[in-house]
Coordinates of C-alpha atoms and ligand atoms in Angstrom, one line a residue:
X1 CA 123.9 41.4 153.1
X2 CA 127.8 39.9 153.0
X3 CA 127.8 36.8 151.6
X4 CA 130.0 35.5 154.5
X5 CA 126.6 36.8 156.6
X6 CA 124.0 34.8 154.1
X7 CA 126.3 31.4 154.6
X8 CA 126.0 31.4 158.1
X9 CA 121.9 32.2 158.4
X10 CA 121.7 29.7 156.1
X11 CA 123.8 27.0 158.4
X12 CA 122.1 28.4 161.2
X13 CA 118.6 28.0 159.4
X14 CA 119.4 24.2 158.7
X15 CA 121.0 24.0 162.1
X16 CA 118.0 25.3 163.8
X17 CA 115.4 23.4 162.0
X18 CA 117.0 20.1 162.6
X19 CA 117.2 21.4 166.4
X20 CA 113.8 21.9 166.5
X21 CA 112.7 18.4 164.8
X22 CA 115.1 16.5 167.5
X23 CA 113.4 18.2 170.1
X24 CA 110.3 17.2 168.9
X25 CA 110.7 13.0 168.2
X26 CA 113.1 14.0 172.1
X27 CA 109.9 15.4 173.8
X28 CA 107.4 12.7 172.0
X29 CA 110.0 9.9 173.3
X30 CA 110.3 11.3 176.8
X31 CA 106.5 11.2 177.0
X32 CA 106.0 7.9 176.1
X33 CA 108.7 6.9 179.0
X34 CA 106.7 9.1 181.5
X35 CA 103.5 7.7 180.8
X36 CA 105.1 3.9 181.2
X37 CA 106.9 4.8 184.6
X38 CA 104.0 6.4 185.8
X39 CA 101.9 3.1 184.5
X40 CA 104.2 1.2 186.2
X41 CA 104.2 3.3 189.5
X42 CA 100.6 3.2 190.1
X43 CA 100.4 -0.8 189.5
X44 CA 102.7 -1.2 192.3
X45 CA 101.2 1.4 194.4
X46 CA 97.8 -0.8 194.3
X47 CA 99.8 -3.9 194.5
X48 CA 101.1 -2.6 197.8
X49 CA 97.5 -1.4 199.0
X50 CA 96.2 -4.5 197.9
X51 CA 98.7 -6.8 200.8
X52 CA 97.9 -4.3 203.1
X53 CA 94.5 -4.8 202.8
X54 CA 94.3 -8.7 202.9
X55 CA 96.4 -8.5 206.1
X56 CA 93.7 -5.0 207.2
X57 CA 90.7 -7.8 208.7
X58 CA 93.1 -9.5 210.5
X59 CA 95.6 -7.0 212.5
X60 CA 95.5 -5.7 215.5
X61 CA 96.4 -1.9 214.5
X62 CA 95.0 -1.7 211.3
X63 CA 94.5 2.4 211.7
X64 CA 99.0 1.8 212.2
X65 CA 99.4 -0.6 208.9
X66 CA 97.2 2.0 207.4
X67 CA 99.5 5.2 208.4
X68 CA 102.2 3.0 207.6
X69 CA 100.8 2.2 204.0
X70 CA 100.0 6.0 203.5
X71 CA 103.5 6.9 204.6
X72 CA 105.7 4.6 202.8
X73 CA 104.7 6.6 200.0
X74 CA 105.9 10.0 201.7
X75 CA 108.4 11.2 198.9
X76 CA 107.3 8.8 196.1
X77 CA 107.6 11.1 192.7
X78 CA 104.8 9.2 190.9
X79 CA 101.8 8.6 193.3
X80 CA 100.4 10.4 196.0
X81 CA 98.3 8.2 198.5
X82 CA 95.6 9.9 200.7
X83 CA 92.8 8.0 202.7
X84 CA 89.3 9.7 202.8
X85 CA 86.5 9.1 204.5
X86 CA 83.2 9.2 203.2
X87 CA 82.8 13.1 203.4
X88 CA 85.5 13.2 200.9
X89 CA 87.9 14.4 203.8
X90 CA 91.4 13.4 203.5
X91 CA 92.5 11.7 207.2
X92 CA 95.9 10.8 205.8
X93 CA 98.2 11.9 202.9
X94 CA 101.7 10.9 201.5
X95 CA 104.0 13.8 201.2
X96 CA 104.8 14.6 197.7
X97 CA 108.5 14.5 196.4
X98 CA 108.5 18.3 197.1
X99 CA 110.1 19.0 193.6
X100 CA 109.2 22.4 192.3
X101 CA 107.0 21.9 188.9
X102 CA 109.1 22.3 185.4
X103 CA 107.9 25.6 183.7
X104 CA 104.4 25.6 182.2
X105 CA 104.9 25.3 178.4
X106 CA 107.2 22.6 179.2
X107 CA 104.9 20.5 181.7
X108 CA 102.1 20.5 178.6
X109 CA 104.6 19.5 176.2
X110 CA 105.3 16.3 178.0
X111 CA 101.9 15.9 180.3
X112 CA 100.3 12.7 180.7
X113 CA 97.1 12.0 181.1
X114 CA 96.3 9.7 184.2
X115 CA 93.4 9.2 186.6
X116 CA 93.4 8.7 189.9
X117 CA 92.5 5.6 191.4
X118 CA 90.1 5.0 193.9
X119 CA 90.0 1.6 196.2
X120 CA 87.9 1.0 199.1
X121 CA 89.4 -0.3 202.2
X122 CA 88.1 -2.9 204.1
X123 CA 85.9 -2.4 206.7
X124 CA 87.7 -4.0 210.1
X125 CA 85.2 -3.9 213.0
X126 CA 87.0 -3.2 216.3
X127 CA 90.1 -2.2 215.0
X128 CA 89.1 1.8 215.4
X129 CA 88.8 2.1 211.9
X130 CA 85.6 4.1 210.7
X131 CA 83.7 2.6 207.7
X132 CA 83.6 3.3 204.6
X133 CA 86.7 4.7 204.1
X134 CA 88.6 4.5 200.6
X135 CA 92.2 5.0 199.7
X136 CA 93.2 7.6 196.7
X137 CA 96.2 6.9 194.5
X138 CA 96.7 9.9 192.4
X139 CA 99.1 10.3 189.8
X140 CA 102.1 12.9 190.2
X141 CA 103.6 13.0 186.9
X142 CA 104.9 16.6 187.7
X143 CA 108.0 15.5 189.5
X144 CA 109.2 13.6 186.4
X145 CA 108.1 16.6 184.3
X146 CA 110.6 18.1 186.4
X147 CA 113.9 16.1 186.0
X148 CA 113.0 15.6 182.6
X149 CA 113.3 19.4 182.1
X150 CA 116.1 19.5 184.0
X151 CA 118.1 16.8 181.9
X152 CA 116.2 19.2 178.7
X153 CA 117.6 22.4 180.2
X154 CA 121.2 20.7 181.0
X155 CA 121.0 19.3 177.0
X156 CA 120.4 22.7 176.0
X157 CA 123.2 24.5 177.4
X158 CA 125.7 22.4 176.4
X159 CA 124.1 22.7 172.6
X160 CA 123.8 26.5 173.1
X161 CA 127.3 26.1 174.3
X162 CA 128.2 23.9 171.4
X163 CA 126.1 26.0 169.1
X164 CA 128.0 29.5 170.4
X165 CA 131.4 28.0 169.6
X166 CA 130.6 26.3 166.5
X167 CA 129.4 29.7 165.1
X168 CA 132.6 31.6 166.1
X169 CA 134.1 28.7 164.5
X170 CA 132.1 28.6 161.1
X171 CA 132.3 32.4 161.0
X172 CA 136.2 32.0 160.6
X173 CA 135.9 29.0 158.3
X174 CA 133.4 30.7 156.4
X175 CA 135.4 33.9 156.0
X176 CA 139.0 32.4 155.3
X177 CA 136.7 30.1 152.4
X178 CA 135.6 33.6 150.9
X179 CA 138.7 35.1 151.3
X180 CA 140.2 34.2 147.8
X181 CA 136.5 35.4 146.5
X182 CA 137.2 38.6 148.3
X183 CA 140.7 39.5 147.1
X184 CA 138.9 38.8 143.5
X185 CA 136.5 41.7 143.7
X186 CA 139.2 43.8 144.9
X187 CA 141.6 43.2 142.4
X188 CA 139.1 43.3 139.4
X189 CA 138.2 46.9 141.1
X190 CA 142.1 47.7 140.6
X191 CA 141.3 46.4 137.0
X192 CA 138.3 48.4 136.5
X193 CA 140.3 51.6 137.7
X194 CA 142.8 50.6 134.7
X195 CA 145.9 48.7 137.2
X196 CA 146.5 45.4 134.7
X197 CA 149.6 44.6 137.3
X198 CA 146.8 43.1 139.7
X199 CA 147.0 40.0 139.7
X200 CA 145.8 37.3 142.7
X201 CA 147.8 34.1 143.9
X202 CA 146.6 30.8 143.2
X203 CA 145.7 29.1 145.6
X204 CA 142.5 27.1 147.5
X205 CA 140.1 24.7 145.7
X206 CA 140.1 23.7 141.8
X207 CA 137.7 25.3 141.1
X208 CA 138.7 28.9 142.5
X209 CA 142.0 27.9 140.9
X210 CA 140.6 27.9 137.7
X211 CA 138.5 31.4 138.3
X212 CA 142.2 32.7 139.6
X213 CA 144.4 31.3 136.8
X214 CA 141.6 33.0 134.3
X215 CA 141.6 35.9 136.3
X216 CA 145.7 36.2 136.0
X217 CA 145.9 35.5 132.3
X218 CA 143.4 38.2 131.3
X219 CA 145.4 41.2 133.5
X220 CA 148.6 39.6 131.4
X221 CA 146.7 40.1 128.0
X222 CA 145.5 43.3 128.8
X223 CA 149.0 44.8 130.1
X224 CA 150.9 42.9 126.8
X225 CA 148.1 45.2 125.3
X226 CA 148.0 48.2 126.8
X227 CA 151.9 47.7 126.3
X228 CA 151.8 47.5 122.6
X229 CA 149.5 50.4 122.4
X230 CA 152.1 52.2 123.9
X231 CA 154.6 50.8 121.8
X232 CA 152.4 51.6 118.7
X233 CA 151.9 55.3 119.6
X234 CA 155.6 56.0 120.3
X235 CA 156.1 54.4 116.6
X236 CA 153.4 56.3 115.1
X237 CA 155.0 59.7 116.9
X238 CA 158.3 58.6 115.5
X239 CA 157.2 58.1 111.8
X240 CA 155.1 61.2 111.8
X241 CA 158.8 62.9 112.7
X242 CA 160.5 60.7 110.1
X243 CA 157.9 61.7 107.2
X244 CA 158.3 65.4 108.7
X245 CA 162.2 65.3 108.4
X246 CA 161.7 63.6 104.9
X247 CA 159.4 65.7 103.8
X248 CA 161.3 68.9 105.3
X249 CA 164.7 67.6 103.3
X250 CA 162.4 66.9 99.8
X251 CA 161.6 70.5 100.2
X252 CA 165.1 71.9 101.1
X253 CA 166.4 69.9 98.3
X254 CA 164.1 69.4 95.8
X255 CA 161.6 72.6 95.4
X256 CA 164.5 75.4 97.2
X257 CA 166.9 75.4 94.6
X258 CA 164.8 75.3 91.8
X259 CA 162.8 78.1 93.1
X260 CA 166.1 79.4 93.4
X261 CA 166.8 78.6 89.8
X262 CA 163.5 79.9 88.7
X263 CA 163.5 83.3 90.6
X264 CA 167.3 83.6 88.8
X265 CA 165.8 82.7 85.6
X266 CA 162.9 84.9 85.8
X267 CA 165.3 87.8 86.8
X268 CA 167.1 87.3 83.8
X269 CA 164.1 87.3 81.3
X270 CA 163.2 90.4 82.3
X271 CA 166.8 91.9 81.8
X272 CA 166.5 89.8 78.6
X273 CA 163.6 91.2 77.4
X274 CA 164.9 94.6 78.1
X275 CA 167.9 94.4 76.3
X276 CA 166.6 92.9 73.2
X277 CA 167.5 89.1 73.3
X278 CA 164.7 87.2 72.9
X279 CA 166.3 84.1 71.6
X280 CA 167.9 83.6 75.3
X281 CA 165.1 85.2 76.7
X282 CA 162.9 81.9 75.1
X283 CA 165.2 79.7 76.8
X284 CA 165.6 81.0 80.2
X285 CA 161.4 80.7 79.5
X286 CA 161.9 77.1 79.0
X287 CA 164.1 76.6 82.0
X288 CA 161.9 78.4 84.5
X289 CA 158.9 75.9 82.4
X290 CA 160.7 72.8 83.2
X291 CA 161.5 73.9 86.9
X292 CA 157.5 74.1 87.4
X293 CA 157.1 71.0 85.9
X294 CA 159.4 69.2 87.8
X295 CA 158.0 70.4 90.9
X296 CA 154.8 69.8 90.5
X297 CA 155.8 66.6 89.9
X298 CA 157.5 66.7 93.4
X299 CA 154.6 68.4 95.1
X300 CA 152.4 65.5 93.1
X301 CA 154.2 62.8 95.1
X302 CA 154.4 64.3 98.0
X303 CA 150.8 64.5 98.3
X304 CA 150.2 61.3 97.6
X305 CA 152.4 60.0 100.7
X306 CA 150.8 62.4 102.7
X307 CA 147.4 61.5 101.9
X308 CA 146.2 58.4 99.8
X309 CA 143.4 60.5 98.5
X310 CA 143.4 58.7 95.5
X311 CA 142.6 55.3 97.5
X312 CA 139.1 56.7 97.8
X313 CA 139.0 58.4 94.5
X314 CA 140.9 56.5 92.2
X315 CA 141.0 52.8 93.8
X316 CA 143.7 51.0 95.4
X317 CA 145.8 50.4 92.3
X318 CA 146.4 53.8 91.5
X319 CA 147.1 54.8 95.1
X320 CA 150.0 51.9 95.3
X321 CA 151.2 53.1 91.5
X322 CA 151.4 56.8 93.4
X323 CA 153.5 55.0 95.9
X324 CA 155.8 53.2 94.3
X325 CA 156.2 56.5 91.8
X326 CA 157.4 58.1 95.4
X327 CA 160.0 55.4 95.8
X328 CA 161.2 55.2 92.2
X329 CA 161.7 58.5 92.2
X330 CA 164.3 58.3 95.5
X331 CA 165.5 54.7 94.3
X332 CA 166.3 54.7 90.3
X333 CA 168.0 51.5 90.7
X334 CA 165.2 49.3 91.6
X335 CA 163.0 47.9 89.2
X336 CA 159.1 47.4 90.3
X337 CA 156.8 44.9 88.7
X338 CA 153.3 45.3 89.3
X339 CA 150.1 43.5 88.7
X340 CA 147.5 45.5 89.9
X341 CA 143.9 45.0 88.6
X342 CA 141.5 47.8 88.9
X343 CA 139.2 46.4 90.8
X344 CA 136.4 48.9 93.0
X345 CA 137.2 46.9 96.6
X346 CA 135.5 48.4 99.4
X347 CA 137.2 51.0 101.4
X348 CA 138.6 49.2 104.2
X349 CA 139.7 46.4 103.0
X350 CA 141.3 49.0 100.1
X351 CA 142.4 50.5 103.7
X352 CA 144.4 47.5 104.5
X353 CA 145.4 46.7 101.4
X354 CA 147.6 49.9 100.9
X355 CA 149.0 50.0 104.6
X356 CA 150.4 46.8 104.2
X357 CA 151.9 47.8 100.8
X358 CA 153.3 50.6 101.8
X359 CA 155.0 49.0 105.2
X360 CA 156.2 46.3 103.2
X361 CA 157.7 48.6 100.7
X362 CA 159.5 51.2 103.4
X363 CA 160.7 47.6 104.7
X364 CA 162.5 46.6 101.7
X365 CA 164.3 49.8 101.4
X366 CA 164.9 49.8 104.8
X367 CA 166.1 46.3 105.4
X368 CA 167.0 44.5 101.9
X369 CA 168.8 46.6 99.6
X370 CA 166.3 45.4 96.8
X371 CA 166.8 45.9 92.8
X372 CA 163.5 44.0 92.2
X373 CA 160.0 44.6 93.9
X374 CA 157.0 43.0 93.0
X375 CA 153.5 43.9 93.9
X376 CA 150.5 41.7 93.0
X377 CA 146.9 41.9 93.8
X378 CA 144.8 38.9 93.1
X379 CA 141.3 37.5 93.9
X380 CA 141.4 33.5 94.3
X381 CA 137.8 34.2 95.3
X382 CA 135.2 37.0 94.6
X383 CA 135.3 37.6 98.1
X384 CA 138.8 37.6 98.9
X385 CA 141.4 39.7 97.6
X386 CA 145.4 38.6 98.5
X387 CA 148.2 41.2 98.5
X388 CA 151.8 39.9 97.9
X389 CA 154.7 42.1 98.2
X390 CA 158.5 40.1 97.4
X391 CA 161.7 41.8 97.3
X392 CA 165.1 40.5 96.5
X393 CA 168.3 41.0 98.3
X394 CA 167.4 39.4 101.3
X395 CA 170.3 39.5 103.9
X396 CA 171.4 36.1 104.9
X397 CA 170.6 35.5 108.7
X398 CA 166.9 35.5 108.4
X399 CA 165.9 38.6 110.6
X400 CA 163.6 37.9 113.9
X401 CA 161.0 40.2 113.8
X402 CA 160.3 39.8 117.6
X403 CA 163.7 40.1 118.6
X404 CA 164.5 43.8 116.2
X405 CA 162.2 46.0 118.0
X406 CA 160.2 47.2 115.1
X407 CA 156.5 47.3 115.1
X408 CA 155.7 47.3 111.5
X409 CA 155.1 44.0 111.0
X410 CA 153.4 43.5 114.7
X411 CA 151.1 46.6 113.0
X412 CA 150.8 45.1 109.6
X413 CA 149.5 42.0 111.5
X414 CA 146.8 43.6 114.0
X415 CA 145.5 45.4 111.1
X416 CA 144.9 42.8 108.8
X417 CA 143.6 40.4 111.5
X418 CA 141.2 43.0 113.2
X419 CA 139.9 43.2 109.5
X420 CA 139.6 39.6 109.5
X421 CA 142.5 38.5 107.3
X422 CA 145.7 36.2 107.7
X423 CA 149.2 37.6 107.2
X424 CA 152.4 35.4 106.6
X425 CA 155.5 36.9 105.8
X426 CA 159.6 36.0 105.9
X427 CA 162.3 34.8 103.9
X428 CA 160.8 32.4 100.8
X429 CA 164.2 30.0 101.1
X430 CA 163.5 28.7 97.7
X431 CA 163.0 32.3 95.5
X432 CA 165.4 34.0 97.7
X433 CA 163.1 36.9 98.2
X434 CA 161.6 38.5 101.1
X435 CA 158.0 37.7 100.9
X436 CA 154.8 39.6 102.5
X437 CA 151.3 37.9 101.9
X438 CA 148.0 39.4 103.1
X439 CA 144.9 37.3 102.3
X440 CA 141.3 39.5 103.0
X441 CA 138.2 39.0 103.0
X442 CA 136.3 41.6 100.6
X443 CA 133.7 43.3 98.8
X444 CA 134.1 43.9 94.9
X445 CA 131.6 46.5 93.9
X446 CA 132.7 46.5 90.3
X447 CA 134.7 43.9 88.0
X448 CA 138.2 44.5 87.3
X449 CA 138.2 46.1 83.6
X450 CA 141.6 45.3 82.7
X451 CA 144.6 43.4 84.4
X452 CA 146.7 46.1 84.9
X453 CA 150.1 44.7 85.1
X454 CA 153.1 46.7 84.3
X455 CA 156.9 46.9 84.6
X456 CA 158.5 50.5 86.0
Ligands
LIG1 N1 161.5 43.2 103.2 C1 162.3 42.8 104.1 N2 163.5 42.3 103.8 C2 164.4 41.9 104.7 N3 164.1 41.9 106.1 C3 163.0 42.4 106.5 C4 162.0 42.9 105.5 N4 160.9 43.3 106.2 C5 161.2 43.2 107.5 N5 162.4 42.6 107.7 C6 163.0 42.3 108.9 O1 162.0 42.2 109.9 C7 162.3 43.1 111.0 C8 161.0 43.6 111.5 O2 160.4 44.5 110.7 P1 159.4 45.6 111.2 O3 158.8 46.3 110.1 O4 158.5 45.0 112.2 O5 160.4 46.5 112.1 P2 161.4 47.6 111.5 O6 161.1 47.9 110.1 O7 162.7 47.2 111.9 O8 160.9 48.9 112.4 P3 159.6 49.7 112.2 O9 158.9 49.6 113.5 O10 160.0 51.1 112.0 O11 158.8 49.2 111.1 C9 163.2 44.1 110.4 O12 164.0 44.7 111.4 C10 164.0 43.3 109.4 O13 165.1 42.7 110.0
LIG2 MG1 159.2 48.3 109.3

C-alpha cells in the first residue's frame, strides 16, 4: 500500500472515530431533550384535562367540552388523548401528528420510555355522559424521533458532503507533501543504476531540506569520484605507454648496438682464431665479456622498474636502492643520499612506501632539475614508519598541484590515506628543497640490523 494511501486511512480512521464518538454524546443529548419535552408535554396535557374536568359537573354539554378536550389535541406530536369507556373501547381519539416514524435503528437509539396516563373523568349525571369513563394520555415520542432524524440525516449530508470534499482535498495535500519523498526514490533509483548527475531541488520543510541537501552532496562526491577514477585510469594507460616507449628506447639504445657490437666481435674471434691471432682474439673476448656485462646490468634495472620483486623478497630498502640505481644510471649528475634501514615492514605498508618513492622521484626529474635527492626512512614509533623524499632545484613560482593537471600527487595521496597515513608535500621555503613526507602506520616484523645510510 502507497504511503500517500496509508496517510489518508489513517486521517480517515481518526476522522471516523471521532464521528462516531460525536454521534454518540449527539444521540445521548438529543434523548435527554426528548424525554424533557415529552415530560413537559404530558404535564400540560393533564393540566388541560384537569380544567376541563372541574368545569365537566357543571356544563351543560359536557359530552361537547369533552370532544373539544380530545380534539384540541388533534395534531399534538407528544400526546395522544383518547376517552374509553369501561369496556376499554375508545369513544374518542386525537389525531396523531401524522409524521411517518424515523427508521427503526434510529427510533431505539433515541426511544424514551414513557407510560401512559390514565385519569378518570367525572361522572356528570344528566349531561348524556355514560359513567365510568376515563381519559388516556399516551405518550407519542415517535414524531420527535422523527425530526430529530431528520435534523440527524440533514447533519449528515452536509458532513458526508464536507467529508467527500475534504478527502479530495487531503488526497492533493497529501500527495504534493510526498511529492519531494517521491522524486527521492526516483532519483536514488537513477543512482542505483550508476547516473551520479541526479540530483533533486531543495525545496519544502527543514527537515526534507536537510534529507535533499544530503542527498545532493553525496551524487557530487560520487561523480568527483567516479571522475577521478576516470582520470586515474587514463593516467595509468598513459604511464604504462610512457614506460613502454622508455623501455622500447633502453632497448634500441642500450642492448641493440651492443648486441650489434657483440655479434661483430664474435665474428671476428672466429676469423681470429682461424688466422692464428690469439692475442687480438683475447681481446675481442674481453669486449664481447664486457658487452654482456653491461647488459645484464641494463636488463637488471630494467626489471626492477618493471617489477619491484625485490619489495617482497629483499624489503623495501633494497627495492628503492634498485630504483634509484635506474635513475643514476639515466641521471649521472645527480647525487642521492639515502638512509634506508633494513627494516622487514609488512607488505603493504612496504607497498606504499615504494609508490610514493618512486612518484616522488619521476617528479623531481620531471619537474626540478635536481643535483641532490635524499631519501630517508625512519620510525618515530614502532608502529609508524615516515618516508621523506627532498630534492633541490626547486623552480621559483611554487607549482599548484590542483591547477597542473597531474594526478601523481592526487594518487600518492589516495594511497597513503586509504592505507591510513598522512601525506604533506611542497616547497620547504626555508631548505629550498622540494619536500614529500609520508607518515604510516606499520607493522615491523623484524628489527632493523643496521642503519643503512649511504651516499651514491
Ligand atoms: N619534486 C618536485 N619539484 C618541483 N615541483 C614538483 C615536484 N613534484 C611535483 N611538483 C609540482 O607539482 C605538480 C603536480 O605533480 P603531479 O605529480 O601531481 O603531476 P605531474 O607530475 O605534473 O603529472 P603526473 O600526473 O604524470 O604525475 C607538478 O606539475 C609540479 O609542478
Ligand atoms: Mg607526477
Amino acid at each position: 500500500m502507497s504511503l500517500r494511501l496509508r496517510v489518508i486511512l489513517l486521517i480517515t480512521l481518526v476522522l471516523a472515530s471521532s464521528l462516531t464518538l460525536c454521534a454518540l454524546l449527539v444521540g445521548y443529548q438529543v434523548r435527554q431533550e426528548l424525554a424533557a419535552e415529552l415530560r413537559a408535554a404530558m404535564a400540560g396535557a393533564r393540566q388541560t384535562a384537569s380544567g376541563t374536568f372541574e368545569d365537566l359537573p357543571r356544563s351543560d354539554h359536557s359530552l361537547r367540552d369533552l370532544r373539544q378536550l380530545v380534539h384540541a389535541f388533534d395534531g399534538n406530536r407528544h400526546v395522544r388523548m383518547a376517552v374509553v369507556d369501561r369496556q376499554g373501547q375508545a369513544l374518542l381519539t386525537s389525531r396523531p401528528s401524522g409524521e411517518a416514524p424515523p427508521p427503526a435503528w434510529f427510533g431505539r437509539l433515541v426511544e424514551v420510555e414513557a407510560a401512559a396516563v390514565v385519569l378518570p373523568i367525572p361522572d356528570a349525571p344528566g349531561q348524556g355522559l355514560a359513567p365510568g369513563l376515563r381519559l388516556v394520555l399516551t405518550p407519542t415520542p415517535q414524531s420527535d424521533a422523527r425530526s430529530a432524524w431528520n435534523e440527524a440525516f440533514t447533519m449528515l449530508k452536509v458532513i458526508a458532503g464536507v467529508a467527500l470534499i475534504g478527502g479530495v482535498l487531503i488526497w492533493l495535500a497529501v500527495g504534493a507533501g510526498l511529492r519531494p519523498l517521491v522524486l527521492l526514490g526516483e532519483q536514488f533509483a537513477k543512482v542505483g543504476q550508476g547516473d551520479y548527475a541526479a540530483a533533486v531541488p531543495e525545496a519544502g520543510p527543514p527537515e526534507l531540506r536537510l534529507l535533499q541537501r544530503g542527498f545532493n552532496a553525496m551524487t557530487g562526491q560520487l561523480a568527483a569520484t567516479m571522475r577521478r577514477n576516470r582520470q586515474l585510469g587514463d593516467q595509468i594507460v598513459r604511464l604504462q605507454e610512457e614506460e613502454r616507449a622508455e623501455i622500447a628506447r633502453d632497448l634500441h639504445d642500450e642492448i641493440g648496438p651492443r648486441l650489434f657490437a657483440v655479434g661483430l666481435d664474435a665474428a671476428l674471434l672466429a676469423q681470429l682464431c682461424e688466422a692464428g691471432k690469439p692475442a687480438e682474439a683475447i681481446r675481442h673476448a674481453q669486449e664481447i665479456q664486457q658487452a654482456v656485462v653491461h647488459m645484464q646490468g641494463q636488463v637488471r634495472d630494467l626489471l626492477g622498474w618493471l617489477r619491484p620483486a625485490r619489495l617482497t623478497e629483499f624489503g623495501l630498502a633494497a627495492a628503492i636502492k634498485d630504483l634509484v640505481a635506474f635513475w643514476a644510471g639515466r641521471r649521472g649528475d645527480i647525487a642521492f643520499a639515502l638512509d634506508l634501514p633494513e627494516t622487514a615492514l609488512d607488505e603493504s605498508t612496504a607497498e606504499v612506501a615504494y609508490r610514493v618513492v618512486q612518484e616522488a622521484l619521476s617528479n623531481a626529474m620531471r619537474h626540478a632539475r635536481p643535483a641532490r635527492i635524499a631519501i630517508t626512512l625512519t620510525h618515530e614509533a614502532p608502529d609508524r614508519l615516515t618516508v621523506r623524499i627532498e630534492n633541490d632545484g626547486v623552480p621559483q613560482a611554487a607549482p599548484d598541484a590542483s591547477r597542473s593537471g597531474g594526478l601523481g600527487l592526487l594518487g600518492m595521496r589516495e594511497r597513503v590515506e586509504a592505507h591510513g597515513g598522512q601525506l604533506a608535500y611542497g616547497r620547504e621555503a626555508a631548505a629550498a628543497v622540494w619536500l614529500v613526507r609520508a607518515q604510516l602506520p606499520c607493522q615491523i616484523h623484524a628489527v632493523p640490523a643496521a642503519n643503512g645510510q649511504e651516499q651514491a
